[in-house]
């Protein structure tokens, strides 16, 4: 596997996304929503404006969980199957590159576009926080932006895996939408329903550990439990055991969600 081949494919994929202004459009959407939520997030408590770095992060967690997975899935669902439908996949594979190099190159190009748009979208909020709360705000908000990028990369890996599995773009887009519904809307509901249906007598602490099977929940716990002032804003604080609140553990889980689906995609794509 040659790094130069991978980087060449990644650079082409990134240039294509920049050329159709995808990065600019997503960054503008992030900027508009993040500014609105950060500024008006305290309206229900009768105040507006930036109250603190912790409160701003708590206000933006839900935005990230809903928006970034959807953008990542829509970005990557046709990475491979789209090339196949356009007839360009056979041409690419006829070049002196391996399937792994092609897959990693396309993933890295898409990941760079997604990371750039995410960081650019939050940049203005970060600048406002630093201006109002000094440099310490950048430390906390920088960690939040990094974990947001990790969440996007995890769902991008899932999208590329589905793109390898699906026979056409229609099926791939259906799988992408179903994945978003399951992890963002249905997964927590199933766990909560199980807990309520059993009256809390079964599962207990084990159900809390099952949250790690969802990258969106790992992101939520990571950003809630890393900030003492906002733990009580979420019901998760009452059900998540203390050992689960380790930032290193949660960071490793999110990294695993980036690597594992991509490895499965490479394994499936490599099979004849």
PDB file of C-alpha atoms in Angstrom:
ATOM      1  CA  UNK A   1       0.000   0.000   0.000  1.00  0.00           C
ATOM      2  CA  UNK A   2       1.574   3.300  -1.129  1.00  0.00           C
ATOM      3  CA  UNK A   3       0.809   6.515   0.761  1.00  0.00           C
ATOM      4  CA  UNK A   4       1.409   8.642  -2.346  1.00  0.00           C
ATOM      5  CA  UNK A   5      -1.355   6.842  -4.250  1.00  0.00           C
ATOM      6  CA  UNK A   6      -3.776   7.257  -1.356  1.00  0.00           C
ATOM      7  CA  UNK A   7      -3.017  10.962  -0.974  1.00  0.00           C
ATOM      8  CA  UNK A   8      -3.424  11.553  -4.716  1.00  0.00           C
ATOM      9  CA  UNK A   9      -6.929  10.034  -4.661  1.00  0.00           C
ATOM     10  CA  UNK A  10      -7.784  11.899  -1.460  1.00  0.00           C
ATOM     11  CA  UNK A  11      -6.663  15.215  -2.958  1.00  0.00           C
ATOM     12  CA  UNK A  12      -8.824  14.656  -6.048  1.00  0.00           C
ATOM     13  CA  UNK A  13     -11.860  13.754  -3.925  1.00  0.00           C
ATOM     14  CA  UNK A  14     -11.312  16.859  -1.767  1.00  0.00           C
ATOM     15  CA  UNK A  15     -10.917  19.144  -4.797  1.00  0.00           C
ATOM     16  CA  UNK A  16     -14.169  17.780  -6.253  1.00  0.00           C
ATOM     17  CA  UNK A  17     -16.024  18.666  -3.034  1.00  0.00           C
ATOM     18  CA  UNK A  18     -14.449  22.122  -2.955  1.00  0.00           C
ATOM     19  CA  UNK A  19     -15.276  22.709  -6.619  1.00  0.00           C
ATOM     20  CA  UNK A  20     -19.014  22.117  -6.152  1.00  0.00           C
ATOM     21  CA  UNK A  21     -18.979  24.362  -3.050  1.00  0.00           C
ATOM     22  CA  UNK A  22     -20.185  21.546  -0.789  1.00  0.00           C
ATOM     23  CA  UNK A  23     -17.805  22.594   1.996  1.00  0.00           C
ATOM     24  CA  UNK A  24     -18.909  26.230   1.813  1.00  0.00           C
ATOM     25  CA  UNK A  25     -22.605  25.315   1.943  1.00  0.00           C
ATOM     26  CA  UNK A  26     -22.219  23.044   4.981  1.00  0.00           C
ATOM     27  CA  UNK A  27     -19.994  25.568   6.793  1.00  0.00           C
ATOM     28  CA  UNK A  28     -22.582  28.307   6.289  1.00  0.00           C
ATOM     29  CA  UNK A  29     -25.353  26.054   7.616  1.00  0.00           C
ATOM     30  CA  UNK A  30     -23.264  25.191  10.685  1.00  0.00           C
ATOM     31  CA  UNK A  31     -22.367  28.809  11.298  1.00  0.00           C
ATOM     32  CA  UNK A  32     -25.972  30.005  11.078  1.00  0.00           C
ATOM     33  CA  UNK A  33     -27.392  27.255  13.307  1.00  0.00           C
ATOM     34  CA  UNK A  34     -24.573  27.297  15.861  1.00  0.00           C
ATOM     35  CA  UNK A  35     -24.723  31.082  16.253  1.00  0.00           C
ATOM     36  CA  UNK A  36     -28.501  31.042  16.645  1.00  0.00           C
ATOM     37  CA  UNK A  37     -28.476  28.181  19.175  1.00  0.00           C
ATOM     38  CA  UNK A  38     -25.505  29.553  21.135  1.00  0.00           C
ATOM     39  CA  UNK A  39     -27.042  33.023  21.381  1.00  0.00           C
ATOM     40  CA  UNK A  40     -30.675  32.064  22.001  1.00  0.00           C
ATOM     41  CA  UNK A  41     -30.063  28.781  23.861  1.00  0.00           C
ATOM     42  CA  UNK A  42     -30.903  30.391  27.195  1.00  0.00           C
ATOM     43  CA  UNK A  43     -34.127  32.010  26.031  1.00  0.00           C
ATOM     44  CA  UNK A  44     -36.213  29.478  27.996  1.00  0.00           C
ATOM     45  CA  UNK A  45     -34.464  30.654  31.179  1.00  0.00           C
ATOM     46  CA  UNK A  46     -35.216  34.274  30.265  1.00  0.00           C
ATOM     47  CA  UNK A  47     -31.749  35.269  29.030  1.00  0.00           C
ATOM     48  CA  UNK A  48     -30.047  35.576  25.636  1.00  0.00           C
ATOM     49  CA  UNK A  49     -26.401  35.787  24.641  1.00  0.00           C
ATOM     50  CA  UNK A  50     -23.310  33.720  25.443  1.00  0.00           C
ATOM     51  CA  UNK A  51     -23.624  32.750  29.130  1.00  0.00           C
ATOM     52  CA  UNK A  52     -20.597  30.456  29.466  1.00  0.00           C
ATOM     53  CA  UNK A  53     -18.502  28.029  27.442  1.00  0.00           C
ATOM     54  CA  UNK A  54     -20.117  25.032  29.175  1.00  0.00           C
ATOM     55  CA  UNK A  55     -23.658  26.239  28.550  1.00  0.00           C
ATOM     56  CA  UNK A  56     -22.837  26.995  24.902  1.00  0.00           C
ATOM     57  CA  UNK A  57     -21.473  23.471  24.412  1.00  0.00           C
ATOM     58  CA  UNK A  58     -24.552  21.970  26.084  1.00  0.00           C
ATOM     59  CA  UNK A  59     -26.765  23.974  23.736  1.00  0.00           C
ATOM     60  CA  UNK A  60     -24.858  22.795  20.658  1.00  0.00           C
ATOM     61  CA  UNK A  61     -24.679  19.061  21.541  1.00  0.00           C
ATOM     62  CA  UNK A  62     -28.157  18.299  20.168  1.00  0.00           C
ATOM     63  CA  UNK A  63     -27.455  20.285  16.984  1.00  0.00           C
ATOM     64  CA  UNK A  64     -24.321  18.232  16.354  1.00  0.00           C
ATOM     65  CA  UNK A  65     -26.030  14.890  17.064  1.00  0.00           C
ATOM     66  CA  UNK A  66     -28.856  15.598  14.613  1.00  0.00           C
ATOM     67  CA  UNK A  67     -26.973  17.427  11.851  1.00  0.00           C
ATOM     68  CA  UNK A  68     -23.450  16.004  11.561  1.00  0.00           C
ATOM     69  CA  UNK A  69     -24.419  12.293  11.225  1.00  0.00           C
ATOM     70  CA  UNK A  70     -26.935  13.202   8.514  1.00  0.00           C
ATOM     71  CA  UNK A  71     -24.391  15.282   6.594  1.00  0.00           C
ATOM     72  CA  UNK A  72     -21.722  12.574   6.899  1.00  0.00           C
ATOM     73  CA  UNK A  73     -24.089   9.845   5.676  1.00  0.00           C
ATOM     74  CA  UNK A  74     -25.273  11.941   2.717  1.00  0.00           C
ATOM     75  CA  UNK A  75     -21.670  12.786   1.884  1.00  0.00           C
ATOM     76  CA  UNK A  76     -20.375   9.223   1.803  1.00  0.00           C
ATOM     77  CA  UNK A  77     -23.233   6.932   0.799  1.00  0.00           C
ATOM     78  CA  UNK A  78     -22.306   6.957  -2.914  1.00  0.00           C
ATOM     79  CA  UNK A  79     -18.529   7.021  -2.523  1.00  0.00           C
ATOM     80  CA  UNK A  80     -18.111   3.582  -4.130  1.00  0.00           C
ATOM     81  CA  UNK A  81     -21.512   2.653  -5.512  1.00  0.00           C
ATOM     82  CA  UNK A  82     -21.737   6.032  -7.258  1.00  0.00           C
ATOM     83  CA  UNK A  83     -18.474   5.347  -9.097  1.00  0.00           C
ATOM     84  CA  UNK A  84     -19.827   1.921 -10.025  1.00  0.00           C
ATOM     85  CA  UNK A  85     -23.054   3.356 -11.483  1.00  0.00           C
ATOM     86  CA  UNK A  86     -21.176   6.017 -13.449  1.00  0.00           C
ATOM     87  CA  UNK A  87     -18.917   3.307 -14.880  1.00  0.00           C
ATOM     88  CA  UNK A  88     -15.789   4.971 -13.546  1.00  0.00           C
ATOM     89  CA  UNK A  89     -15.012   2.336 -10.888  1.00  0.00           C
ATOM     90  CA  UNK A  90     -13.649  -0.169 -13.412  1.00  0.00           C
ATOM     91  CA  UNK A  91     -11.520   2.587 -14.940  1.00  0.00           C
ATOM     92  CA  UNK A  92     -10.094   3.497 -11.521  1.00  0.00           C
ATOM     93  CA  UNK A  93      -9.380  -0.148 -10.692  1.00  0.00           C
ATOM     94  CA  UNK A  94      -7.578  -0.560 -14.014  1.00  0.00           C
ATOM     95  CA  UNK A  95      -4.994   1.962 -12.792  1.00  0.00           C
ATOM     96  CA  UNK A  96      -1.964   0.699 -10.822  1.00  0.00           C
ATOM     97  CA  UNK A  97      -3.691   1.111  -7.453  1.00  0.00           C
ATOM     98  CA  UNK A  98      -5.147  -1.432  -5.056  1.00  0.00           C
ATOM     99  CA  UNK A  99      -8.732  -1.489  -3.826  1.00  0.00           C
ATOM    100  CA  UNK A 100      -7.561  -0.546  -0.330  1.00  0.00           C
ATOM    101  CA  UNK A 101      -5.711   2.487  -1.709  1.00  0.00           C
ATOM    102  CA  UNK A 102      -8.795   3.578  -3.621  1.00  0.00           C
ATOM    103  CA  UNK A 103     -11.097   3.144  -0.618  1.00  0.00           C
ATOM    104  CA  UNK A 104      -8.777   4.906   1.834  1.00  0.00           C
ATOM    105  CA  UNK A 105      -8.093   7.724  -0.616  1.00  0.00           C
ATOM    106  CA  UNK A 106     -11.773   8.428  -1.173  1.00  0.00           C
ATOM    107  CA  UNK A 107     -12.476   8.213   2.577  1.00  0.00           C
ATOM    108  CA  UNK A 108      -9.655  10.608   3.477  1.00  0.00           C
ATOM    109  CA  UNK A 109     -10.763  13.117   0.833  1.00  0.00           C
ATOM    110  CA  UNK A 110     -14.349  13.046   2.101  1.00  0.00           C
ATOM    111  CA  UNK A 111     -13.147  13.177   5.717  1.00  0.00           C
ATOM    112  CA  UNK A 112     -11.047  16.274   4.985  1.00  0.00           C
ATOM    113  CA  UNK A 113     -14.037  18.022   3.414  1.00  0.00           C
ATOM    114  CA  UNK A 114     -16.291  17.088   6.339  1.00  0.00           C
ATOM    115  CA  UNK A 115     -13.735  18.129   8.983  1.00  0.00           C
ATOM    116  CA  UNK A 116     -13.010  21.450   7.267  1.00  0.00           C
ATOM    117  CA  UNK A 117     -16.689  22.344   6.958  1.00  0.00           C
ATOM    118  CA  UNK A 118     -17.348  21.382  10.603  1.00  0.00           C
ATOM    119  CA  UNK A 119     -14.420  23.378  11.996  1.00  0.00           C
ATOM    120  CA  UNK A 120     -15.195  26.366   9.768  1.00  0.00           C
ATOM    121  CA  UNK A 121     -18.826  26.289  10.893  1.00  0.00           C
ATOM    122  CA  UNK A 122     -17.869  26.465  14.572  1.00  0.00           C
ATOM    123  CA  UNK A 123     -14.996  28.940  14.104  1.00  0.00           C
ATOM    124  CA  UNK A 124     -17.099  32.070  14.561  1.00  0.00           C
ATOM    125  CA  UNK A 125     -18.663  30.759  17.791  1.00  0.00           C
ATOM    126  CA  UNK A 126     -15.176  29.849  19.058  1.00  0.00           C
ATOM    127  CA  UNK A 127     -13.925  33.366  18.279  1.00  0.00           C
ATOM    128  CA  UNK A 128     -16.842  34.928  20.155  1.00  0.00           C
ATOM    129  CA  UNK A 129     -16.252  32.655  23.187  1.00  0.00           C
ATOM    130  CA  UNK A 130     -12.549  33.519  23.323  1.00  0.00           C
ATOM    131  CA  UNK A 131     -13.337  37.214  23.042  1.00  0.00           C
ATOM    132  CA  UNK A 132     -15.835  37.057  25.909  1.00  0.00           C
ATOM    133  CA  UNK A 133     -14.355  34.388  28.212  1.00  0.00           C
ATOM    134  CA  UNK A 134     -10.614  34.586  27.348  1.00  0.00           C
ATOM    135  CA  UNK A 135      -8.333  31.768  26.196  1.00  0.00           C
ATOM    136  CA  UNK A 136      -9.601  29.076  28.596  1.00  0.00           C
ATOM    137  CA  UNK A 137     -12.802  28.918  26.552  1.00  0.00           C
ATOM    138  CA  UNK A 138     -10.832  27.704  23.537  1.00  0.00           C
ATOM    139  CA  UNK A 139      -9.615  24.626  25.456  1.00  0.00           C
ATOM    140  CA  UNK A 140     -13.123  23.379  26.233  1.00  0.00           C
ATOM    141  CA  UNK A 141     -14.661  24.409  22.941  1.00  0.00           C
ATOM    142  CA  UNK A 142     -11.684  22.980  21.014  1.00  0.00           C
ATOM    143  CA  UNK A 143     -12.353  19.594  22.609  1.00  0.00           C
ATOM    144  CA  UNK A 144     -16.004  19.876  21.648  1.00  0.00           C
ATOM    145  CA  UNK A 145     -15.093  20.662  18.022  1.00  0.00           C
ATOM    146  CA  UNK A 146     -12.654  17.730  17.909  1.00  0.00           C
ATOM    147  CA  UNK A 147     -15.260  15.303  19.235  1.00  0.00           C
ATOM    148  CA  UNK A 148     -17.755  16.688  16.685  1.00  0.00           C
ATOM    149  CA  UNK A 149     -15.296  15.881  13.895  1.00  0.00           C
ATOM    150  CA  UNK A 150     -14.845  12.360  15.343  1.00  0.00           C
ATOM    151  CA  UNK A 151     -18.621  11.867  15.336  1.00  0.00           C
ATOM    152  CA  UNK A 152     -18.762  12.910  11.678  1.00  0.00           C
ATOM    153  CA  UNK A 153     -15.905  10.568  10.752  1.00  0.00           C
ATOM    154  CA  UNK A 154     -17.657   7.664  12.519  1.00  0.00           C
ATOM    155  CA  UNK A 155     -20.829   8.121  10.470  1.00  0.00           C
ATOM    156  CA  UNK A 156     -18.767   8.698   7.324  1.00  0.00           C
ATOM    157  CA  UNK A 157     -17.172   5.270   7.906  1.00  0.00           C
ATOM    158  CA  UNK A 158     -20.641   3.753   8.204  1.00  0.00           C
ATOM    159  CA  UNK A 159     -21.672   5.512   4.972  1.00  0.00           C
ATOM    160  CA  UNK A 160     -18.653   4.162   3.064  1.00  0.00           C
ATOM    161  CA  UNK A 161     -19.383   0.660   4.403  1.00  0.00           C
ATOM    162  CA  UNK A 162     -22.965   0.896   3.105  1.00  0.00           C
ATOM    163  CA  UNK A 163     -21.688   2.256  -0.199  1.00  0.00           C
ATOM    164  CA  UNK A 164     -19.615  -0.904  -0.597  1.00  0.00           C
ATOM    165  CA  UNK A 165     -22.501  -3.199   0.396  1.00  0.00           C
ATOM    166  CA  UNK A 166     -25.274  -1.619  -1.717  1.00  0.00           C
ATOM    167  CA  UNK A 167     -25.905  -2.620  -5.331  1.00  0.00           C
ATOM    168  CA  UNK A 168     -27.041   0.852  -6.446  1.00  0.00           C
ATOM    169  CA  UNK A 169     -27.318   4.438  -5.182  1.00  0.00           C
ATOM    170  CA  UNK A 170     -31.022   4.085  -4.353  1.00  0.00           C
ATOM    171  CA  UNK A 171     -30.402   1.232  -1.927  1.00  0.00           C
ATOM    172  CA  UNK A 172     -27.357   3.014  -0.505  1.00  0.00           C
ATOM    173  CA  UNK A 173     -29.328   6.197   0.173  1.00  0.00           C
ATOM    174  CA  UNK A 174     -32.093   4.147   1.821  1.00  0.00           C
ATOM    175  CA  UNK A 175     -29.559   2.438   4.070  1.00  0.00           C
ATOM    176  CA  UNK A 176     -28.039   5.820   4.961  1.00  0.00           C
ATOM    177  CA  UNK A 177     -31.392   7.306   5.983  1.00  0.00           C
ATOM    178  CA  UNK A 178     -32.314   4.157   7.943  1.00  0.00           C
ATOM    179  CA  UNK A 179     -28.967   4.304   9.757  1.00  0.00           C
ATOM    180  CA  UNK A 180     -29.575   7.926  10.731  1.00  0.00           C
ATOM    181  CA  UNK A 181     -33.051   7.112  12.078  1.00  0.00           C
ATOM    182  CA  UNK A 182     -31.788   4.113  14.037  1.00  0.00           C
ATOM    183  CA  UNK A 183     -28.809   5.736  15.750  1.00  0.00           C
ATOM    184  CA  UNK A 184     -30.217   9.254  16.236  1.00  0.00           C
ATOM    185  CA  UNK A 185     -33.907   8.612  16.932  1.00  0.00           C
ATOM    186  CA  UNK A 186     -34.649   4.942  17.668  1.00  0.00           C
ATOM    187  CA  UNK A 187     -31.677   3.505  19.611  1.00  0.00           C
ATOM    188  CA  UNK A 188     -32.189   5.522  22.810  1.00  0.00           C
ATOM    189  CA  UNK A 189     -35.932   4.916  22.638  1.00  0.00           C
ATOM    190  CA  UNK A 190     -35.383   1.145  22.558  1.00  0.00           C
ATOM    191  CA  UNK A 191     -33.100   1.248  25.608  1.00  0.00           C
ATOM    192  CA  UNK A 192     -35.454   3.515  27.519  1.00  0.00           C
ATOM    193  CA  UNK A 193     -38.445   1.342  26.572  1.00  0.00           C
ATOM    194  CA  UNK A 194     -36.625  -1.763  27.791  1.00  0.00           C
ATOM    195  CA  UNK A 195     -35.803  -0.081  31.077  1.00  0.00           C
ATOM    196  CA  UNK A 196     -39.386   1.092  31.600  1.00  0.00           C
ATOM    197  CA  UNK A 197     -40.977  -2.188  30.487  1.00  0.00           C
ATOM    198  CA  UNK A 198     -38.937  -4.157  33.012  1.00  0.00           C
ATOM    199  CA  UNK A 199     -39.535  -1.622  35.745  1.00  0.00           C
ATOM    200  CA  UNK A 200     -35.786  -1.174  36.056  1.00  0.00           C
ATOM    201  CA  UNK A 201     -35.418  -4.706  37.409  1.00  0.00           C
ATOM    202  CA  UNK A 202     -33.419  -6.008  34.406  1.00  0.00           C
ATOM    203  CA  UNK A 203     -30.473  -4.455  32.690  1.00  0.00           C
ATOM    204  CA  UNK A 204     -29.747  -1.645  35.098  1.00  0.00           C
ATOM    205  CA  UNK A 205     -26.137  -0.581  34.734  1.00  0.00           C
ATOM    206  CA  UNK A 206     -25.630  -2.907  31.754  1.00  0.00           C
ATOM    207  CA  UNK A 207     -28.085  -0.824  29.719  1.00  0.00           C
ATOM    208  CA  UNK A 208     -25.929   2.231  30.335  1.00  0.00           C
ATOM    209  CA  UNK A 209     -22.905   0.435  28.848  1.00  0.00           C
ATOM    210  CA  UNK A 210     -25.010  -0.442  25.789  1.00  0.00           C
ATOM    211  CA  UNK A 211     -24.984   3.286  25.005  1.00  0.00           C
ATOM    212  CA  UNK A 212     -21.459   2.739  23.707  1.00  0.00           C
ATOM    213  CA  UNK A 213     -22.978   0.782  20.809  1.00  0.00           C
ATOM    214  CA  UNK A 214     -24.173   4.130  19.474  1.00  0.00           C
ATOM    215  CA  UNK A 215     -21.526   6.716  18.434  1.00  0.00           C
ATOM    216  CA  UNK A 216     -24.038   9.537  18.925  1.00  0.00           C
ATOM    217  CA  UNK A 217     -24.535   8.507  22.563  1.00  0.00           C
ATOM    218  CA  UNK A 218     -20.774   8.236  23.107  1.00  0.00           C
ATOM    219  CA  UNK A 219     -20.449  11.803  21.809  1.00  0.00           C
ATOM    220  CA  UNK A 220     -23.275  13.018  24.059  1.00  0.00           C
ATOM    221  CA  UNK A 221     -21.839  11.409  27.199  1.00  0.00           C
ATOM    222  CA  UNK A 222     -18.333  12.642  26.366  1.00  0.00           C
ATOM    223  CA  UNK A 223     -19.433  16.257  26.142  1.00  0.00           C
ATOM    224  CA  UNK A 224     -21.886  16.134  29.053  1.00  0.00           C
ATOM    225  CA  UNK A 225     -19.618  14.388  31.549  1.00  0.00           C
ATOM    226  CA  UNK A 226     -16.548  16.422  30.662  1.00  0.00           C
ATOM    227  CA  UNK A 227     -18.325  19.544  31.920  1.00  0.00           C
ATOM    228  CA  UNK A 228     -19.338  19.595  35.584  1.00  0.00           C
ATOM    229  CA  UNK A 229     -21.720  22.537  35.171  1.00  0.00           C
ATOM    230  CA  UNK A 230     -23.938  20.844  32.611  1.00  0.00           C
ATOM    231  CA  UNK A 231     -24.230  17.265  33.887  1.00  0.00           C
ATOM    232  CA  UNK A 232     -27.522  17.936  35.561  1.00  0.00           C
ATOM    233  CA  UNK A 233     -29.040  19.337  32.372  1.00  0.00           C
ATOM    234  CA  UNK A 234     -29.372  15.810  30.963  1.00  0.00           C
ATOM    235  CA  UNK A 235     -31.260  12.778  32.244  1.00  0.00           C
ATOM    236  CA  UNK A 236     -28.230  10.664  31.299  1.00  0.00           C
ATOM    237  CA  UNK A 237     -26.477  11.934  34.408  1.00  0.00           C
ATOM    238  CA  UNK A 238     -28.754   9.761  36.530  1.00  0.00           C
ATOM    239  CA  UNK A 239     -28.282   6.504  34.590  1.00  0.00           C
ATOM    240  CA  UNK A 240     -24.690   6.556  33.373  1.00  0.00           C
ATOM    241  CA  UNK A 241     -22.235   4.969  35.880  1.00  0.00           C
ATOM    242  CA  UNK A 242     -19.135   6.950  36.817  1.00  0.00           C
ATOM    243  CA  UNK A 243     -16.592   4.587  35.105  1.00  0.00           C
ATOM    244  CA  UNK A 244     -18.404   5.215  31.825  1.00  0.00           C
ATOM    245  CA  UNK A 245     -17.692   8.932  32.115  1.00  0.00           C
ATOM    246  CA  UNK A 246     -13.966   8.560  31.323  1.00  0.00           C
ATOM    247  CA  UNK A 247     -13.052  10.891  28.418  1.00  0.00           C
ATOM    248  CA  UNK A 248     -10.281   8.482  27.365  1.00  0.00           C
ATOM    249  CA  UNK A 249     -12.697   5.534  27.223  1.00  0.00           C
ATOM    250  CA  UNK A 250     -15.290   7.501  25.283  1.00  0.00           C
ATOM    251  CA  UNK A 251     -12.660   8.906  22.925  1.00  0.00           C
ATOM    252  CA  UNK A 252     -11.386   5.375  22.260  1.00  0.00           C
ATOM    253  CA  UNK A 253     -14.941   4.180  21.602  1.00  0.00           C
ATOM    254  CA  UNK A 254     -15.529   6.943  19.072  1.00  0.00           C
ATOM    255  CA  UNK A 255     -12.206   6.175  17.409  1.00  0.00           C
ATOM    256  CA  UNK A 256     -13.281   2.529  17.235  1.00  0.00           C
ATOM    257  CA  UNK A 257     -16.467   3.617  15.465  1.00  0.00           C
ATOM    258  CA  UNK A 258     -14.265   5.361  12.880  1.00  0.00           C
ATOM    259  CA  UNK A 259     -11.907   2.416  12.302  1.00  0.00           C
ATOM    260  CA  UNK A 260     -14.158  -0.673  12.508  1.00  0.00           C
ATOM    261  CA  UNK A 261     -16.734   0.175   9.779  1.00  0.00           C
ATOM    262  CA  UNK A 262     -13.920   1.340   7.504  1.00  0.00           C
ATOM    263  CA  UNK A 263     -12.062  -1.955   8.010  1.00  0.00           C
ATOM    264  CA  UNK A 264     -15.261  -3.889   7.252  1.00  0.00           C
ATOM    265  CA  UNK A 265     -15.757  -1.781   4.118  1.00  0.00           C
ATOM    266  CA  UNK A 266     -12.189  -2.519   3.004  1.00  0.00           C
ATOM    267  CA  UNK A 267     -12.625  -6.235   3.673  1.00  0.00           C
ATOM    268  CA  UNK A 268     -15.887  -6.379   1.701  1.00  0.00           C
ATOM    269  CA  UNK A 269     -14.552  -4.200  -1.129  1.00  0.00           C
ATOM    270  CA  UNK A 270     -11.460  -6.383  -1.431  1.00  0.00           C
ATOM    271  CA  UNK A 271     -13.530  -9.538  -1.905  1.00  0.00           C
ATOM    272  CA  UNK A 272     -14.064 -10.417  -5.596  1.00  0.00           C
TER     273      UNK A 272
END
